[in-house]
Amino acid sequence: FGPEATGGTIGHRMTMPAREGRGEVDHDAHLRREALRQAADLPRSLRLAIEKIRRTWNILPNAEDYQSLQARVASLAFAPVLLFFLAALWRWPRAPEAAGWILLPIAYYTLLHAVFLGSIRYRLSFEPFIILVAAWGLSNLRSQKRIDSSHPS
């Protein structure tokens, strides 16, 4: 939430405030108070959170080191999974038999990284849940297509 925050990685250009004679515990408390003070700027905090969520769910790499054509093409391999995941979310309200519990880790990690740092690499911890929902979405689309084609209009 510091003044240099962008929603992306800034550790390489961030400077820690001086301890000014404070001990470790006091300095930690000072930094926490300062972070909460800066987080109280709700419009800015909301913009940062949205940027962090965008970075977490981005299909293409965010890091400057991974902007080559090969890295971009390789990252597009996950795009179909995300599309079927979105299709599953679209069908979710009409499918009460689907277990909503599987969405909890996805929502939890998305919100967690909206506060801290959003990055594709942090999405790895909940991608298995995304894949499960996407598989359900693909299965649901396929079964719906079979139902639609077997019933003439």
PDB file of C-alpha atoms in Angstrom:
ATOM      1  CA  PHE A   1       0.000   0.000   0.000  1.00  0.00           C
ATOM      2  CA  GLY A   2       3.040   2.253   0.037  1.00  0.00           C
ATOM      3  CA  PRO A   3       3.257   5.280  -2.209  1.00  0.00           C
ATOM      4  CA  GLU A   4       5.197   3.302  -4.821  1.00  0.00           C
ATOM      5  CA  ALA A   5       2.656   0.431  -4.964  1.00  0.00           C
ATOM      6  CA  THR A   6       1.319  -0.484  -8.401  1.00  0.00           C
ATOM      7  CA  GLY A   7      -0.342  -3.834  -7.719  1.00  0.00           C
ATOM      8  CA  GLY A   8       2.646  -5.587  -9.255  1.00  0.00           C
ATOM      9  CA  THR A   9       6.091  -6.561  -8.069  1.00  0.00           C
ATOM     10  CA  ILE A  10       8.048  -3.585  -6.777  1.00  0.00           C
ATOM     11  CA  GLY A  11      10.403  -5.261  -4.294  1.00  0.00           C
ATOM     12  CA  HIS A  12      13.434  -4.519  -6.442  1.00  0.00           C
ATOM     13  CA  ARG A  13      12.853  -0.750  -6.197  1.00  0.00           C
ATOM     14  CA  MET A  14      11.261  -0.537  -2.746  1.00  0.00           C
ATOM     15  CA  THR A  15      13.149   0.950   0.183  1.00  0.00           C
ATOM     16  CA  MET A  16      12.329   0.088   3.775  1.00  0.00           C
ATOM     17  CA  PRO A  17      11.749   3.042   6.102  1.00  0.00           C
ATOM     18  CA  ALA A  18      14.514   3.692   8.612  1.00  0.00           C
ATOM     19  CA  ARG A  19      14.078   2.135  12.039  1.00  0.00           C
ATOM     20  CA  GLU A  20      14.794   5.501  13.712  1.00  0.00           C
ATOM     21  CA  GLY A  21      16.001   3.888  16.949  1.00  0.00           C
ATOM     22  CA  ARG A  22      13.010   1.567  17.230  1.00  0.00           C
ATOM     23  CA  GLY A  23      13.494  -2.055  18.194  1.00  0.00           C
ATOM     24  CA  GLU A  24      12.320  -4.878  15.941  1.00  0.00           C
ATOM     25  CA  VAL A  25       8.874  -5.209  17.570  1.00  0.00           C
ATOM     26  CA  ASP A  26       8.258  -1.447  17.668  1.00  0.00           C
ATOM     27  CA  HIS A  27       9.399  -1.047  14.072  1.00  0.00           C
ATOM     28  CA  ASP A  28       7.061  -3.857  12.992  1.00  0.00           C
ATOM     29  CA  ALA A  29       4.146  -2.187  14.802  1.00  0.00           C
ATOM     30  CA  HIS A  30       5.059   1.157  13.186  1.00  0.00           C
ATOM     31  CA  LEU A  31       5.111  -0.388   9.702  1.00  0.00           C
ATOM     32  CA  ARG A  32       1.784  -2.141  10.322  1.00  0.00           C
ATOM     33  CA  ARG A  33       0.149   1.122  11.450  1.00  0.00           C
ATOM     34  CA  GLU A  34       1.559   2.917   8.423  1.00  0.00           C
ATOM     35  CA  ALA A  35       0.273   0.204   6.046  1.00  0.00           C
ATOM     36  CA  LEU A  36      -3.199   0.376   7.601  1.00  0.00           C
ATOM     37  CA  ARG A  37      -3.156   4.174   7.357  1.00  0.00           C
ATOM     38  CA  GLN A  38      -2.315   4.000   3.660  1.00  0.00           C
ATOM     39  CA  ALA A  39      -4.855   1.190   3.092  1.00  0.00           C
ATOM     40  CA  ALA A  40      -7.546   3.494   4.508  1.00  0.00           C
ATOM     41  CA  ASP A  41      -7.376   5.401   1.204  1.00  0.00           C
ATOM     42  CA  LEU A  42     -10.206   3.227  -0.131  1.00  0.00           C
ATOM     43  CA  PRO A  43     -10.316   4.380  -3.772  1.00  0.00           C
ATOM     44  CA  ARG A  44      -6.584   3.728  -4.166  1.00  0.00           C
ATOM     45  CA  SER A  45      -6.777   0.443  -2.241  1.00  0.00           C
ATOM     46  CA  LEU A  46      -9.639  -0.707  -4.451  1.00  0.00           C
ATOM     47  CA  ARG A  47      -7.675   0.151  -7.613  1.00  0.00           C
ATOM     48  CA  LEU A  48      -4.678  -1.797  -6.271  1.00  0.00           C
ATOM     49  CA  ALA A  49      -6.885  -4.782  -5.360  1.00  0.00           C
ATOM     50  CA  ILE A  50      -8.456  -4.841  -8.833  1.00  0.00           C
ATOM     51  CA  GLU A  51      -5.006  -4.708 -10.430  1.00  0.00           C
ATOM     52  CA  LYS A  52      -3.806  -7.566  -8.208  1.00  0.00           C
ATOM     53  CA  ILE A  53      -6.837  -9.676  -9.141  1.00  0.00           C
ATOM     54  CA  ARG A  54      -6.238  -8.909 -12.819  1.00  0.00           C
ATOM     55  CA  ARG A  55      -2.606  -9.990 -12.453  1.00  0.00           C
ATOM     56  CA  THR A  56      -3.652 -13.210 -10.680  1.00  0.00           C
ATOM     57  CA  TRP A  57      -6.159 -14.186 -13.381  1.00  0.00           C
ATOM     58  CA  ASN A  58      -4.170 -12.897 -16.364  1.00  0.00           C
ATOM     59  CA  ILE A  59      -3.623 -15.416 -19.145  1.00  0.00           C
ATOM     60  CA  LEU A  60      -0.386 -13.843 -20.354  1.00  0.00           C
ATOM     61  CA  PRO A  61       2.655 -13.505 -18.088  1.00  0.00           C
ATOM     62  CA  ASN A  62       2.971 -10.333 -16.020  1.00  0.00           C
ATOM     63  CA  ALA A  63       6.723 -10.451 -15.362  1.00  0.00           C
ATOM     64  CA  GLU A  64       8.935  -8.471 -17.704  1.00  0.00           C
ATOM     65  CA  ASP A  65      11.332 -11.436 -17.948  1.00  0.00           C
ATOM     66  CA  TYR A  66       8.574 -13.592 -19.513  1.00  0.00           C
ATOM     67  CA  GLN A  67       7.410 -11.446 -22.405  1.00  0.00           C
ATOM     68  CA  SER A  68       9.023 -13.529 -25.157  1.00  0.00           C
ATOM     69  CA  LEU A  69       6.845 -15.034 -27.850  1.00  0.00           C
ATOM     70  CA  GLN A  70       7.573 -18.549 -26.544  1.00  0.00           C
ATOM     71  CA  ALA A  71       6.497 -17.662 -22.980  1.00  0.00           C
ATOM     72  CA  ARG A  72       3.330 -16.002 -24.225  1.00  0.00           C
ATOM     73  CA  VAL A  73       2.386 -18.948 -26.462  1.00  0.00           C
ATOM     74  CA  ALA A  74       3.113 -21.432 -23.665  1.00  0.00           C
ATOM     75  CA  SER A  75       0.922 -19.494 -21.237  1.00  0.00           C
ATOM     76  CA  LEU A  76      -1.962 -19.580 -23.723  1.00  0.00           C
ATOM     77  CA  ALA A  77      -2.160 -23.346 -23.155  1.00  0.00           C
ATOM     78  CA  PHE A  78      -4.146 -22.619 -19.990  1.00  0.00           C
ATOM     79  CA  ALA A  79      -6.654 -20.396 -21.818  1.00  0.00           C
ATOM     80  CA  PRO A  80      -9.081 -23.245 -22.674  1.00  0.00           C
ATOM     81  CA  VAL A  81      -9.160 -24.263 -19.007  1.00  0.00           C
ATOM     82  CA  LEU A  82     -10.080 -20.708 -18.026  1.00  0.00           C
ATOM     83  CA  LEU A  83     -12.752 -20.573 -20.751  1.00  0.00           C
ATOM     84  CA  PHE A  84     -14.373 -23.809 -19.539  1.00  0.00           C
ATOM     85  CA  PHE A  85     -14.083 -22.508 -15.973  1.00  0.00           C
ATOM     86  CA  LEU A  86     -16.042 -19.396 -17.014  1.00  0.00           C
ATOM     87  CA  ALA A  87     -18.583 -21.599 -18.808  1.00  0.00           C
ATOM     88  CA  ALA A  88     -19.021 -23.594 -15.593  1.00  0.00           C
ATOM     89  CA  LEU A  89     -19.530 -20.413 -13.574  1.00  0.00           C
ATOM     90  CA  TRP A  90     -22.146 -19.312 -16.110  1.00  0.00           C
ATOM     91  CA  ARG A  91     -24.042 -22.603 -15.621  1.00  0.00           C
ATOM     92  CA  TRP A  92     -23.493 -22.801 -11.849  1.00  0.00           C
ATOM     93  CA  PRO A  93     -26.755 -21.134 -10.707  1.00  0.00           C
ATOM     94  CA  ARG A  94     -28.724 -23.525 -12.907  1.00  0.00           C
ATOM     95  CA  ALA A  95     -26.884 -26.573 -11.570  1.00  0.00           C
ATOM     96  CA  PRO A  96     -27.617 -26.947  -7.850  1.00  0.00           C
ATOM     97  CA  GLU A  97     -26.115 -30.439  -7.824  1.00  0.00           C
ATOM     98  CA  ALA A  98     -22.662 -28.913  -8.313  1.00  0.00           C
ATOM     99  CA  ALA A  99     -20.635 -28.652  -5.107  1.00  0.00           C
ATOM    100  CA  GLY A 100     -20.165 -24.974  -4.271  1.00  0.00           C
ATOM    101  CA  TRP A 101     -17.462 -25.869  -1.778  1.00  0.00           C
ATOM    102  CA  ILE A 102     -14.976 -26.246  -4.591  1.00  0.00           C
ATOM    103  CA  LEU A 103     -15.279 -22.525  -5.309  1.00  0.00           C
ATOM    104  CA  LEU A 104     -14.217 -21.565  -1.772  1.00  0.00           C
ATOM    105  CA  PRO A 105     -10.454 -22.087  -2.270  1.00  0.00           C
ATOM    106  CA  ILE A 106     -10.627 -20.193  -5.554  1.00  0.00           C
ATOM    107  CA  ALA A 107     -12.431 -17.250  -3.932  1.00  0.00           C
ATOM    108  CA  TYR A 108     -10.180 -17.376  -0.850  1.00  0.00           C
ATOM    109  CA  TYR A 109      -6.913 -17.264  -2.795  1.00  0.00           C
ATOM    110  CA  THR A 110      -8.233 -14.606  -5.168  1.00  0.00           C
ATOM    111  CA  LEU A 111      -9.141 -12.356  -2.216  1.00  0.00           C
ATOM    112  CA  LEU A 112      -5.897 -13.155  -0.417  1.00  0.00           C
ATOM    113  CA  HIS A 113      -3.852 -12.051  -3.410  1.00  0.00           C
ATOM    114  CA  ALA A 114      -6.020  -8.963  -3.865  1.00  0.00           C
ATOM    115  CA  VAL A 115      -4.529  -7.805  -0.557  1.00  0.00           C
ATOM    116  CA  PHE A 116      -0.949  -8.991  -0.971  1.00  0.00           C
ATOM    117  CA  LEU A 117       0.505  -9.609  -4.438  1.00  0.00           C
ATOM    118  CA  GLY A 118      -1.288 -10.830  -7.519  1.00  0.00           C
ATOM    119  CA  SER A 119       0.659 -12.988  -9.936  1.00  0.00           C
ATOM    120  CA  ILE A 120       0.013 -15.941 -12.198  1.00  0.00           C
ATOM    121  CA  ARG A 121       2.509 -18.001 -10.220  1.00  0.00           C
ATOM    122  CA  TYR A 122       0.414 -17.592  -7.067  1.00  0.00           C
ATOM    123  CA  ARG A 123      -2.570 -18.969  -8.947  1.00  0.00           C
ATOM    124  CA  LEU A 124      -0.803 -22.344  -9.122  1.00  0.00           C
ATOM    125  CA  SER A 125      -1.952 -23.241  -5.613  1.00  0.00           C
ATOM    126  CA  PHE A 126      -5.613 -23.164  -6.608  1.00  0.00           C
ATOM    127  CA  GLU A 127      -5.393 -24.187 -10.270  1.00  0.00           C
ATOM    128  CA  PRO A 128      -6.384 -27.788  -9.428  1.00  0.00           C
ATOM    129  CA  PHE A 129      -9.744 -26.422  -8.233  1.00  0.00           C
ATOM    130  CA  ILE A 130     -10.037 -24.322 -11.403  1.00  0.00           C
ATOM    131  CA  ILE A 131      -9.332 -27.433 -13.479  1.00  0.00           C
ATOM    132  CA  LEU A 132     -12.003 -29.415 -11.611  1.00  0.00           C
ATOM    133  CA  VAL A 133     -14.611 -26.709 -12.175  1.00  0.00           C
ATOM    134  CA  ALA A 134     -13.507 -26.371 -15.826  1.00  0.00           C
ATOM    135  CA  ALA A 135     -13.853 -30.142 -16.325  1.00  0.00           C
ATOM    136  CA  TRP A 136     -17.358 -29.960 -14.872  1.00  0.00           C
ATOM    137  CA  GLY A 137     -18.092 -27.048 -17.219  1.00  0.00           C
ATOM    138  CA  LEU A 138     -16.843 -28.979 -20.251  1.00  0.00           C
ATOM    139  CA  SER A 139     -18.808 -32.075 -19.221  1.00  0.00           C
ATOM    140  CA  ASN A 140     -21.907 -29.962 -18.648  1.00  0.00           C
ATOM    141  CA  LEU A 141     -21.582 -28.303 -22.059  1.00  0.00           C
ATOM    142  CA  ARG A 142     -21.090 -31.666 -23.779  1.00  0.00           C
ATOM    143  CA  SER A 143     -24.076 -33.267 -22.029  1.00  0.00           C
ATOM    144  CA  GLN A 144     -26.222 -30.215 -22.817  1.00  0.00           C
ATOM    145  CA  LYS A 145     -25.201 -30.449 -26.462  1.00  0.00           C
ATOM    146  CA  ARG A 146     -26.236 -34.147 -26.540  1.00  0.00           C
ATOM    147  CA  ILE A 147     -29.583 -33.271 -24.919  1.00  0.00           C
ATOM    148  CA  ASP A 148     -30.186 -30.404 -27.358  1.00  0.00           C
ATOM    149  CA  SER A 149     -29.353 -32.534 -30.417  1.00  0.00           C
ATOM    150  CA  SER A 150     -31.571 -35.433 -29.304  1.00  0.00           C
ATOM    151  CA  HIS A 151     -34.671 -33.249 -28.888  1.00  0.00           C
ATOM    152  CA  PRO A 152     -35.853 -31.733 -32.189  1.00  0.00           C
ATOM    153  CA  SER A 153     -37.175 -28.226 -31.905  1.00  0.00           C
TER     154      SER A 153
END
